[in-house]
Each structure stands twice: as C-alpha cells, then as structure tokens.
Amino acid sequence: MSMTLTEYLPKDLFAGKTVFVTGGGSGINLGVAKCFAAVGANVAICGRTVEKLENAARALEMLGAQTTHAVADVRDYEALERAFEKTKEELGPIHTLVCGAAGNFLSPAENLSANGFKSVVDIDLLGSFNASRAAFEHLEQTKGNIIFISAGQAFTPYFAQAHAGAAKAGVDNLMRNLALEWGRYGIRSNSIAPGPIEGTEGMRRLAPGNVGDRLKQAIPLGRFGTVEDVGQAAVFLASPLASFVTGTLLVVDGGQNLPGSGLYTRLIMAAMGGEG
Ligand code: COA
C-alpha cells in the first residue's frame, strides 16, 4: 500500500496506543490494521484461521508495529475475552476497537435458510456487540473508541443481501446506542461504510464475474476503493482529529450508495441467471 496517510499524519500519532481489529487477518480489516501500524500503533488481531493471522502479524511487524494475535471467532464471547486479556498483557489496554469481522454471500431471501440468515447476523451483529462488550473495561480505562465496519446495505436495500442488510443496520444502531450510552465514560463510537474495495473477499463474493467492471460505472468517483481509503478514514475517526465525533456513519464509497442507481441490482440479477 502507498501509505498516503503518513504524508499527512505523524508516524507516531498512535505511539503507545493499542488497536484491536477483529477479522484483521485479511481484506479491508488487514488494510485498516496496516494504516494504524503506519502511524505507530501496537496492533492486535483476531480471526478464525491461524495461518492468516500469522502472515498478517508479520506484515504489520514489517511496518514497525508490535503485534499480537489470537484465534477467536467473534461469535464466541469467552474467546474474545481471552484475546483481549492477552492483548492487555502484551501490548497494553485497547484504545481503539475495530469491529471488522463479517460474513456475507449473495442469496435471494426466498432461497436463504434460517441458519444462513442467522450466521450472518451472529457474525456481524452479535459479534460486534460481543467485541464491544468484552472491550468495555479497556475502553473505559483508555477513554478509547470503537469503529464498526458497516456497509451500504445497512441503509440501502441490495438484491440478494437481506441478511447482510439486516445485520449491518443492526450494527449501525448498536453504534449509535453505544455512542449515547458510553459517551459518559469518554468512549466514542462510529461506523464506516466502505463501498466496493478492490482485491477483497467482499468484492469476490458480491461482485462475481464481470459485475465488478460494470459496477464501476455506478461509482461517481469512477474507481473502486482501496483498503487504504478505508484505513485512512478509520485512523481519522480514532484520532484526536475526531475527538468530538461520535454516533456517526462515515460512508467511504466514492459515492456509490447515493440513491439513483439501479445498476447494481440489474447486474447481480443478470449474473445470477435471472434468479429471483
Ligand atoms: N448461499 C446461501 N446460503 C449459504 C451460503 C451461500 N453462498 N453460504 C453459507 N450459507 C448457509 C449455509 O447453507 C448454512 O445454512 P444451513 O445450515 O441451513 O445449510 C449457513 O449459511 C451457515 O453456513 P456455514 O458454512 O456452516 O457457516 P460458517 O459459520 O462456517 O460461515 C459464512 C459463515 C456462511 C458467513 C461464511 O461465508 C464465512 O465464513 N464467511 C467469512 C468471510 C466473508 O464472508 N467475507 C466477506 C465479507 S463481505
């Protein structure tokens, strides 16, 4: 990544601070973790696959970060508690929690099983609550903040995305509730809604075949986002630059979710062979 960030922000902006990223082993979440590493943070990550976590930790260390990682599924509250305790011992209490772990796939609602819907809600929404709740004592101590990785599906219905839309809308309302309730502890809570981010699992899953290329036509800024675009926004929200910002959703999508484009729906329907 190019790290435009460090051209504008000091490399020690987060020195001595610990950032924990759930799902930080790959994709947008790893990109966010790298941006925090570039501005001096200690970085902890969790996920389900140890190999991914080990590779990601090495990449973060190459950027100068002290790291730790733990295998933890965000659906498992005790596993998160253990991961946060390990982080505190090795890197200090968490200053910024990034709730990034997510699951998604395309499925028209009438084909989706109850367990499929539940799985996505469990990972995205319950997982975000689990992480926030388990990190509370850390965040209270550091007067820290939480960043939820949401999605346009939270506020715009997308074809074959009923499960993700319900889950992410829940995440954003949880974000606003925690901003309201935990402001008195000095804890801020905000969301980022990334648009299509190139090279990610989300793009492979949600824009199969040639959908991606054609989807670009529906992005006013005319390009896909990068993981660094999302990471820069996360660093801003977690930094003193945003010290009075809480309860907000920052859309980082090149304008893709502005109302008026039905292109995505038409493309997905075509890609799925007219199903639904
Ligand atoms: N279409 C429809 N249903 C699907 C599906 C798909 N592509 N993929 C999984 N499901 C359903 C399964 O059939 C199952 O329901 P069932 O028991 O009624 O058959 C349910 O979802 C759970 O699947 P399972 O594979 O057991 O869940 P998991 O907990 O191992 O995995 C997922 C969670 C399903 C979200 C999986 O896709 C995942 O691990 N994703 C992580 C990465 C990711 O999605 N990144 C993209 C972010 S945008």
Short mmCIF file of C-alpha atoms and ligand atoms in Angstrom, two decimals:
data_model
loop_
_atom_site.label_atom_id
_atom_site.label_comp_id
_atom_site.label_asym_id
_atom_site.label_seq_id
_atom_site.Cartn_x
_atom_site.Cartn_y
_atom_site.Cartn_z
CA MET A 1 0.00 0.00 0.00
CA SER A 2 1.14 3.51 -0.72
CA MET A 3 0.54 4.97 2.76
CA THR A 4 -0.65 8.40 1.71
CA LEU A 5 -1.58 8.58 5.36
CA THR A 6 1.96 9.17 6.57
CA GLU A 7 2.42 12.05 4.13
CA TYR A 8 -0.20 13.93 6.13
CA LEU A 9 -0.15 12.49 9.63
CA PRO A 10 2.78 11.98 12.02
CA LYS A 11 4.22 8.46 12.13
CA ASP A 12 3.91 8.48 15.93
CA LEU A 13 0.27 9.64 16.08
CA PHE A 14 -0.74 6.36 17.76
CA ALA A 15 2.55 5.62 19.54
CA GLY A 16 1.88 3.77 22.80
CA LYS A 17 -1.73 3.07 21.83
CA THR A 18 -3.16 -0.37 21.12
CA VAL A 19 -5.62 -1.03 18.33
CA PHE A 20 -7.53 -4.33 18.17
CA VAL A 21 -9.03 -5.36 14.82
CA THR A 22 -11.47 -8.29 14.71
CA GLY A 23 -11.16 -10.16 11.44
CA GLY A 24 -7.80 -8.44 11.00
CA GLY A 25 -6.13 -11.33 9.18
CA SER A 26 -7.14 -10.23 5.70
CA GLY A 27 -9.02 -7.87 3.43
CA ILE A 28 -10.30 -4.46 4.45
CA ASN A 29 -9.61 -5.23 8.11
CA LEU A 30 -5.94 -6.01 7.49
CA GLY A 31 -5.72 -2.80 5.44
CA VAL A 32 -7.15 -0.87 8.37
CA ALA A 33 -4.71 -2.58 10.75
CA LYS A 34 -1.80 -1.62 8.45
CA CYS A 35 -2.84 2.03 8.46
CA PHE A 36 -2.82 2.06 12.26
CA ALA A 37 0.59 0.35 12.24
CA ALA A 38 1.89 3.04 9.88
CA VAL A 39 1.03 5.74 12.42
CA GLY A 40 2.75 3.96 15.29
CA ALA A 41 0.03 1.85 16.93
CA ASN A 42 0.52 -1.51 18.59
CA VAL A 43 -1.83 -3.80 16.68
CA ALA A 44 -3.73 -6.89 17.83
CA ILE A 45 -5.83 -9.01 15.50
CA CYS A 46 -8.14 -11.99 15.80
CA GLY A 47 -9.79 -14.30 13.33
CA ARG A 48 -10.59 -17.94 12.76
CA THR A 49 -7.52 -19.04 10.75
CA VAL A 50 -4.16 -19.09 12.46
CA GLU A 51 -2.12 -19.05 9.21
CA LYS A 52 -3.85 -15.87 8.04
CA LEU A 53 -3.23 -14.25 11.42
CA GLU A 54 0.45 -15.21 11.43
CA ASN A 55 1.02 -13.80 7.93
CA ALA A 56 -0.88 -10.63 8.77
CA ALA A 57 1.08 -10.14 12.00
CA ARG A 58 4.33 -10.44 10.05
CA ALA A 59 3.14 -7.80 7.57
CA LEU A 60 2.20 -5.48 10.45
CA GLU A 61 5.58 -6.00 12.09
CA MET A 62 7.27 -5.04 8.80
CA LEU A 63 5.55 -1.67 9.26
CA GLY A 64 7.15 -1.35 12.70
CA ALA A 65 4.20 -2.40 14.85
CA GLN A 66 4.34 -4.53 17.97
CA THR A 67 1.66 -7.15 17.43
CA THR A 68 -0.22 -9.97 18.98
CA HIS A 69 -2.82 -12.28 17.52
CA ALA A 70 -5.36 -14.77 18.80
CA VAL A 71 -7.62 -17.31 17.19
CA ALA A 72 -11.09 -16.12 18.18
CA ASP A 73 -14.45 -16.31 16.43
CA VAL A 74 -16.43 -13.17 17.32
CA ARG A 75 -19.45 -15.42 17.98
CA ASP A 76 -17.52 -16.82 20.98
CA TYR A 77 -17.59 -14.24 23.80
CA GLU A 78 -15.12 -16.09 26.03
CA ALA A 79 -12.62 -16.41 23.18
CA LEU A 80 -12.78 -12.63 22.69
CA GLU A 81 -12.30 -12.03 26.41
CA ARG A 82 -9.20 -14.24 26.35
CA ALA A 83 -7.87 -12.44 23.23
CA PHE A 84 -8.37 -9.03 24.85
CA GLU A 85 -6.70 -10.17 28.10
CA LYS A 86 -3.69 -11.45 26.12
CA THR A 87 -3.57 -8.14 24.27
CA LYS A 88 -3.60 -6.18 27.52
CA GLU A 89 -0.75 -8.27 28.92
CA GLU A 90 1.40 -7.98 25.80
CA LEU A 91 0.54 -4.55 24.35
CA GLY A 92 -1.49 -2.70 26.95
CA PRO A 93 -5.24 -1.96 27.15
CA ILE A 94 -7.17 -1.42 23.92
CA HIS A 95 -7.55 2.22 22.83
CA THR A 96 -9.35 1.55 19.56
CA LEU A 97 -11.50 -1.48 18.81
CA VAL A 98 -12.29 -2.08 15.14
CA CYS A 99 -15.26 -4.45 14.77
CA GLY A 100 -14.47 -5.71 11.29
CA ALA A 101 -15.22 -9.44 11.32
CA ALA A 102 -18.08 -10.13 8.92
CA GLY A 103 -19.62 -12.87 6.84
CA ASN A 104 -21.57 -12.48 3.65
CA PHE A 105 -22.69 -14.15 0.44
CA LEU A 106 -25.25 -13.48 -2.25
CA SER A 107 -28.58 -15.21 -1.73
CA PRO A 108 -32.07 -14.11 -2.68
CA ALA A 109 -34.17 -14.07 0.51
CA GLU A 110 -36.52 -16.81 -0.69
CA ASN A 111 -33.56 -19.20 -1.11
CA LEU A 112 -31.86 -18.33 2.15
CA SER A 113 -32.13 -20.81 5.02
CA ALA A 114 -32.91 -19.66 8.54
CA ASN A 115 -29.43 -20.74 9.56
CA GLY A 116 -27.83 -18.79 6.70
CA PHE A 117 -29.57 -15.60 7.85
CA LYS A 118 -28.66 -16.34 11.47
CA SER A 119 -25.00 -17.00 10.65
CA VAL A 120 -24.52 -13.55 9.13
CA VAL A 121 -26.43 -11.80 11.93
CA ASP A 122 -24.42 -13.78 14.50
CA ILE A 123 -21.06 -12.81 13.00
CA ASP A 124 -21.82 -9.19 12.10
CA LEU A 125 -24.22 -8.00 14.78
CA LEU A 126 -23.77 -10.29 17.77
CA GLY A 127 -20.04 -10.41 17.04
CA SER A 128 -19.87 -6.60 17.14
CA PHE A 129 -21.74 -6.50 20.45
CA ASN A 130 -19.55 -9.27 21.89
CA ALA A 131 -16.36 -7.43 20.98
CA SER A 132 -17.63 -4.07 22.23
CA ARG A 133 -18.90 -5.51 25.50
CA ALA A 134 -15.75 -7.54 26.13
CA ALA A 135 -13.58 -4.48 25.42
CA PHE A 136 -15.58 -2.12 27.63
CA GLU A 137 -13.22 -2.14 30.62
CA HIS A 138 -10.25 -1.44 28.30
CA LEU A 139 -12.02 1.40 26.52
CA GLU A 140 -13.20 2.91 29.79
CA GLN A 141 -9.61 2.91 31.04
CA THR A 142 -8.14 4.42 27.85
CA LYS A 143 -11.11 6.70 27.04
CA GLY A 144 -10.93 4.95 23.73
CA ASN A 145 -13.24 4.43 20.82
CA ILE A 146 -14.94 1.82 18.66
CA ILE A 147 -15.14 1.72 14.88
CA PHE A 148 -17.66 -0.61 13.29
CA ILE A 149 -17.13 -1.67 9.69
CA SER A 150 -20.63 -1.38 8.28
CA ALA A 151 -21.79 -1.41 4.65
CA GLY A 152 -24.11 0.41 2.27
CA GLN A 153 -26.53 -2.49 2.73
CA ALA A 154 -27.31 -1.01 6.17
CA PHE A 155 -29.18 1.90 4.65
CA THR A 156 -29.84 0.87 1.04
CA PRO A 157 -31.54 -2.43 0.16
CA TYR A 158 -29.40 -4.51 -2.20
CA PHE A 159 -30.54 -7.52 -4.18
CA ALA A 160 -29.69 -10.86 -2.51
CA GLN A 161 -28.49 -9.07 0.63
CA ALA A 162 -31.43 -9.22 3.08
CA HIS A 163 -29.25 -10.96 5.70
CA ALA A 164 -26.32 -8.53 5.44
CA GLY A 165 -28.63 -5.52 5.30
CA ALA A 166 -30.44 -6.56 8.49
CA ALA A 167 -27.16 -7.34 10.24
CA LYS A 168 -25.39 -4.11 9.27
CA ALA A 169 -28.42 -1.93 10.04
CA GLY A 170 -28.33 -3.52 13.47
CA VAL A 171 -24.62 -2.78 13.73
CA ASP A 172 -25.16 0.89 12.96
CA ASN A 173 -27.93 1.20 15.51
CA LEU A 174 -25.74 -0.52 18.08
CA MET A 175 -23.05 2.01 17.17
CA ARG A 176 -25.43 4.90 17.89
CA ASN A 177 -26.65 3.31 21.12
CA LEU A 178 -23.12 2.85 22.42
CA ALA A 179 -22.25 6.43 21.44
CA LEU A 180 -25.22 7.55 23.52
CA GLU A 181 -24.60 5.28 26.50
CA TRP A 182 -20.82 5.24 26.70
CA GLY A 183 -20.18 8.91 26.00
CA ARG A 184 -20.25 9.40 29.75
CA TYR A 185 -17.18 7.18 30.02
CA GLY A 186 -15.38 9.20 27.35
CA ILE A 187 -15.81 6.38 24.81
CA ARG A 188 -16.65 7.33 21.21
CA SER A 189 -18.43 5.00 18.78
CA ASN A 190 -18.62 5.40 14.99
CA SER A 191 -19.14 3.35 11.81
CA ILE A 192 -17.52 3.30 8.40
CA ALA A 193 -19.45 2.02 5.37
CA PRO A 194 -16.93 1.02 2.70
CA GLY A 195 -18.06 0.80 -0.91
CA PRO A 196 -16.58 -1.77 -3.32
CA ILE A 197 -12.94 -2.19 -2.28
CA GLU A 198 -10.62 -3.74 -4.86
CA GLY A 199 -8.90 -7.05 -4.22
CA THR A 200 -11.07 -8.06 -1.27
CA GLU A 201 -13.08 -11.16 -0.39
CA GLY A 202 -16.16 -8.95 -0.34
CA MET A 203 -15.64 -7.98 -3.98
CA ARG A 204 -15.09 -11.63 -4.97
CA ARG A 205 -18.26 -12.67 -3.20
CA LEU A 206 -20.56 -9.75 -4.01
CA ALA A 207 -19.40 -8.75 -7.49
CA PRO A 208 -18.71 -12.06 -9.28
CA GLY A 209 -17.81 -12.38 -12.96
CA ASN A 210 -17.86 -9.11 -14.85
CA VAL A 211 -20.17 -7.40 -12.35
CA GLY A 212 -17.22 -5.59 -10.80
CA ASP A 213 -16.16 -3.93 -14.04
CA ARG A 214 -19.67 -2.81 -14.82
CA LEU A 215 -20.33 -1.75 -11.23
CA LYS A 216 -17.57 0.80 -11.59
CA GLN A 217 -19.97 2.73 -13.83
CA ALA A 218 -22.19 3.26 -10.79
CA ILE A 219 -19.44 4.87 -8.72
CA PRO A 220 -19.43 8.64 -9.17
CA LEU A 221 -15.69 8.86 -8.46
CA GLY A 222 -15.10 6.32 -11.22
CA ARG A 223 -12.90 3.85 -9.38
CA PHE A 224 -13.02 1.14 -6.75
CA GLY A 225 -11.83 1.97 -3.28
CA THR A 226 -8.61 0.67 -1.77
CA VAL A 227 -8.17 -0.80 1.68
CA GLU A 228 -6.11 2.29 2.43
CA ASP A 229 -9.11 4.53 1.67
CA VAL A 230 -10.94 2.74 4.47
CA GLY A 231 -7.91 2.68 6.78
CA GLN A 232 -7.38 6.43 6.42
CA ALA A 233 -10.97 7.07 7.46
CA ALA A 234 -10.54 4.72 10.43
CA VAL A 235 -7.37 6.47 11.59
CA PHE A 236 -9.14 9.82 11.34
CA LEU A 237 -12.13 8.60 13.39
CA ALA A 238 -9.90 7.04 16.05
CA SER A 239 -7.57 10.04 16.29
CA PRO A 240 -7.81 13.30 18.25
CA LEU A 241 -8.82 14.92 14.93
CA ALA A 242 -12.26 13.40 15.55
CA SER A 243 -12.40 13.97 19.31
CA PHE A 244 -15.94 15.40 19.19
CA VAL A 245 -17.24 12.90 16.61
CA THR A 246 -19.41 10.10 17.98
CA GLY A 247 -22.51 8.30 16.77
CA THR A 248 -21.75 8.93 13.11
CA LEU A 249 -21.62 6.78 10.00
CA LEU A 250 -18.83 7.77 7.60
CA VAL A 251 -19.54 6.49 4.08
CA VAL A 252 -16.32 5.72 2.18
CA ASP A 253 -17.65 4.56 -1.16
CA GLY A 254 -16.79 7.07 -3.89
CA GLY A 255 -20.49 8.00 -3.92
CA GLN A 256 -21.70 4.51 -4.86
CA ASN A 257 -24.57 4.44 -2.35
CA LEU A 258 -26.07 7.71 -3.43
CA PRO A 259 -29.66 7.00 -4.40
CA GLY A 260 -30.49 6.89 -8.08
CA SER A 261 -28.51 3.97 -9.43
CA GLY A 262 -30.34 0.73 -10.04
CA LEU A 263 -27.33 -0.64 -11.89
CA TYR A 264 -26.12 -2.96 -9.13
CA THR A 265 -29.42 -4.75 -8.88
CA ARG A 266 -29.67 -5.25 -12.66
CA LEU A 267 -26.11 -6.58 -12.86
CA ILE A 268 -26.50 -9.01 -9.98
CA MET A 269 -29.78 -10.33 -11.34
CA ALA A 270 -28.13 -10.92 -14.72
CA ALA A 271 -25.09 -12.56 -13.11
CA MET A 272 -27.33 -14.92 -11.16
CA GLY A 273 -29.02 -16.04 -14.34
CA GLY A 274 -32.22 -14.13 -13.77
CA GLU A 275 -32.78 -15.99 -10.48
CA GLY A 276 -35.15 -14.19 -8.12
N1 COA B 1 -25.75 -19.04 -0.08
C1 COA B 1 -26.77 -19.41 0.75
N2 COA B 1 -26.58 -19.91 2.00
C2 COA B 1 -25.30 -20.04 2.41
C3 COA B 1 -24.20 -19.68 1.62
C4 COA B 1 -24.46 -19.18 0.31
N3 COA B 1 -23.47 -18.83 -0.52
N4 COA B 1 -23.07 -19.93 2.32
C5 COA B 1 -23.46 -20.43 3.51
N5 COA B 1 -24.79 -20.48 3.57
C6 COA B 1 -25.59 -21.00 4.67
C7 COA B 1 -25.28 -22.48 4.86
O1 COA B 1 -26.00 -23.29 3.94
C8 COA B 1 -25.71 -22.71 6.30
O2 COA B 1 -27.10 -22.85 6.42
P1 COA B 1 -27.80 -24.33 6.55
O3 COA B 1 -27.27 -24.91 7.82
O4 COA B 1 -29.26 -24.04 6.58
O5 COA B 1 -27.38 -25.09 5.33
C9 COA B 1 -25.37 -21.38 6.95
O6 COA B 1 -25.24 -20.41 5.90
C10 COA B 1 -24.09 -21.42 7.73
O7 COA B 1 -23.06 -21.89 6.87
P2 COA B 1 -21.67 -22.38 7.44
O8 COA B 1 -20.74 -22.57 6.29
O9 COA B 1 -21.88 -23.54 8.38
O10 COA B 1 -21.29 -21.13 8.36
P3 COA B 1 -19.93 -20.65 8.91
O11 COA B 1 -20.23 -20.12 10.22
O12 COA B 1 -18.86 -21.69 8.78
O13 COA B 1 -19.52 -19.49 7.87
C11 COA B 1 -20.38 -17.76 6.44
C12 COA B 1 -20.13 -18.25 7.86
C13 COA B 1 -21.53 -18.57 5.86
C14 COA B 1 -20.78 -16.29 6.51
C15 COA B 1 -19.15 -17.95 5.53
O14 COA B 1 -19.46 -17.49 4.24
C16 COA B 1 -17.91 -17.26 6.06
O15 COA B 1 -17.23 -17.82 6.90
N6 COA B 1 -17.59 -16.04 5.59
C17 COA B 1 -16.45 -15.28 6.12
C18 COA B 1 -15.80 -14.41 5.10
C19 COA B 1 -16.73 -13.48 4.40
O16 COA B 1 -17.89 -13.75 4.22
N7 COA B 1 -16.21 -12.36 3.96
C20 COA B 1 -16.94 -11.43 3.15
C21 COA B 1 -17.20 -10.19 3.84
S1 COA B 1 -18.11 -9.10 2.73
#
